[in-house]
Amino acid sequence: MAHHHEHEQRHGHDHGDIDWAELAPLLEAQAELFTPLYERALTWLAKEVTEPGLIVDAGSGPGVISSLFAETFPGARVVAVDSSQPLLERARARAVRQGVADRFGTLAGELPEVLGELDYPADLLWASRSVHHLGDQRAALAACAERLAPGGTLAVMEGGLPARFLPRDIGFGRPGLQARIDAAEEERFSRMRAELPGSVAHVEDWPALLTSAGLHHTRSRTFLLDLPAPATDRARAYVVAALTRTREVVAEDLDADDRATLDRLLDPADPAGVHQRPDVFVLAAHTVHSAVRPV
């Protein structure tokens, strides 16, 4: 379910119809649960990005990762950029709670054009599952690269592996439910991409796309989130919310038996449902690709 429940669901496939204010609690819960993964990714970036002056989180959502950047780089100013004002309000509130509001700003507008409103070039520009919302991903990366300071880094979180919450055989329904959900979400994702304004098909070789944007020193690394069973209350609540969202969005792409299986999994009174069953876990992998603007 990687295409549906990460950074947050920033990439819900009914792209133009999403109520981000309504979805915000799930976005925050997911990002908070995935914080150990993001912390490792930021630590990896920090080995090469030293003492940045400006960090831009492009497609920030509710700002969980934005605040992590502020904590990881205490000398940096962080700007959260998003098209959703309700999500940016949550980002600002989080910065206040985390004690980093004095060097935290927000910028509302559509990517990548809104990046032109930045006061000065970024030393680190982070885009977590936001580039694939843009019709021409190659052109979007080039626009992001133009907003980097010489020697600045562009880091893109795209790809990885779909999340897993349950065993292949859960004891009822046809085994392999999550694999079939993945297939349905891939189809919806492809339709979403095709329907974007100015959609251009590119091979999703992210290091090659970064190189084509005029950047060099590309590198990639995948980070794992492994929360084994028995799930904590927070992890279980996330699984419930994620599968509920899946049921809402991809139900029409599943057969009747799989819809019935999802309904049973989401029944709070059913001992075999995810509210109660002991084998619920969260396992996911996210990949970060980075490259540097020549000095």
XYZ file of N, CA, C and O in Angstrom, residues 3 11-15 129-140 158 185-204 206 209:
164
model
N 1.643 3.213 -2.247
C 1.171 4.348 -3.022
C 0.035 5.065 -2.341
O -0.422 6.056 -2.844
N -0.244 11.485 -1.807
C -0.557 11.095 -3.154
C -1.777 10.212 -3.193
O -1.774 9.161 -3.792
N -2.835 10.636 -2.594
C -4.089 9.922 -2.799
C -4.424 9.994 -4.261
O -4.152 10.960 -4.927
N -5.031 8.962 -4.785
C -5.162 8.887 -6.230
C -6.347 9.654 -6.771
O -6.413 9.899 -7.959
N -7.295 10.030 -5.942
C -8.356 10.912 -6.408
C -7.829 12.327 -6.214
O -8.333 13.117 -5.435
N -6.776 12.613 -6.955
C -5.864 13.714 -6.669
C -6.564 15.044 -6.498
O -6.261 15.795 -5.585
N 7.644 12.125 -1.928
C 6.480 11.613 -2.641
C 5.571 12.731 -3.136
O 4.353 12.608 -3.135
N 6.186 13.812 -3.538
C 5.430 14.930 -4.104
C 5.691 15.114 -5.590
O 4.819 15.584 -6.318
N 6.874 14.719 -6.068
C 7.209 14.930 -7.484
C 6.260 14.140 -8.376
O 5.874 14.602 -9.453
N 5.838 12.969 -7.934
C 4.990 12.159 -8.821
C 3.570 12.723 -8.947
O 2.765 12.209 -9.718
N 3.272 13.787 -8.237
C 2.000 14.493 -8.436
C 2.076 15.472 -9.603
O 1.064 16.062 -9.969
N 3.272 15.689 -10.135
C 3.472 16.715 -11.147
C 3.563 16.053 -12.515
O 4.223 15.018 -12.680
N 2.886 16.647 -13.498
C 2.752 16.005 -14.793
C 4.070 15.639 -15.440
O 4.258 14.509 -15.896
N 5.012 16.582 -15.483
C 6.317 16.337 -16.090
C 7.343 16.266 -14.969
O 7.838 17.287 -14.484
N 7.648 15.052 -14.548
C 8.539 14.877 -13.398
C 9.953 15.357 -13.703
O 10.628 15.920 -12.825
N 10.408 15.157 -14.939
C 11.751 15.623 -15.310
C 11.830 17.147 -15.208
O 12.771 17.705 -14.635
N 10.823 17.834 -15.756
C 10.808 19.290 -15.690
C 10.680 19.776 -14.248
O 11.277 20.789 -13.870
N 9.917 19.048 -13.432
C 9.758 19.432 -12.033
C 11.088 19.340 -11.296
O 11.440 20.227 -10.503
N 11.112 8.691 -3.375
C 10.189 8.057 -4.313
C 10.559 6.582 -4.422
O 11.733 6.228 -4.399
N -3.928 -0.466 -6.566
C -3.406 0.875 -6.330
C -2.425 1.289 -7.421
O -2.369 2.470 -7.803
N -1.645 0.339 -7.937
C -0.758 0.657 -9.056
C -1.562 1.125 -10.264
O -1.184 2.081 -10.949
N -2.669 0.459 -10.536
C -3.512 0.858 -11.665
C -4.083 2.254 -11.441
O -4.093 3.097 -12.346
N -4.556 2.515 -10.242
C -5.112 3.836 -9.940
C -4.017 4.902 -10.007
O -4.242 6.017 -10.475
N -2.836 4.546 -9.545
C -1.709 5.480 -9.591
C -1.369 5.830 -11.040
O -1.143 6.999 -11.387
N -1.345 4.819 -11.904
C -1.048 5.060 -13.317
C -2.113 5.948 -13.950
O -1.792 6.848 -14.748
N -3.373 5.734 -13.587
C -4.434 6.585 -14.123
C -4.291 8.010 -13.610
O -4.487 8.978 -14.355
N -3.959 8.149 -12.343
C -3.751 9.483 -11.777
C -2.643 10.203 -12.520
O -2.800 11.361 -12.918
N -1.512 9.500 -12.759
C -0.397 10.119 -13.477
C -0.826 10.545 -14.876
O -0.511 11.635 -15.331
N -1.559 9.675 -15.568
C -1.953 9.970 -16.945
C -2.896 11.155 -17.035
O -2.925 11.856 -18.054
N -3.672 11.395 -15.966
C -4.665 12.466 -15.985
C -4.134 13.798 -15.497
O -4.832 14.811 -15.541
N -2.893 13.842 -15.030
C -2.323 15.105 -14.560
C -2.122 16.069 -15.732
O -1.792 15.652 -16.838
N -2.297 17.364 -15.493
C -2.029 18.344 -16.558
C -0.583 18.240 -17.043
O 0.340 18.178 -16.227
N -0.411 18.192 -18.348
C 0.936 18.124 -18.897
C 1.660 16.829 -18.617
O 2.898 16.795 -18.587
N 0.904 15.754 -18.420
C 1.525 14.482 -18.050
C 2.495 14.002 -19.127
O 2.176 13.995 -20.322
N 3.692 13.627 -18.684
C 4.719 13.085 -19.573
C 5.212 11.790 -18.955
O 5.522 11.739 -17.761
N 5.281 10.754 -19.758
C 5.769 9.468 -19.259
C 7.292 9.445 -19.299
O 7.898 9.745 -20.332
N 7.889 9.131 -18.171
C 9.340 8.979 -18.098
C 9.647 7.650 -17.422
O 8.905 7.200 -16.542
N 10.760 7.042 -17.826
C 11.266 5.913 -17.049
C 11.605 6.441 -15.657
O 12.326 7.437 -15.529
N 11.086 5.802 -14.631
C 11.274 6.325 -13.277
C 12.611 5.865 -12.683
O 12.668 5.237 -11.621
N 15.219 7.411 -11.027
C 15.365 8.695 -10.351
C 16.785 9.247 -10.399
O 16.971 10.455 -10.620
N 17.054 10.792 -13.768
C 16.263 12.018 -13.852
C 16.961 13.164 -13.126
O 16.934 14.310 -13.594
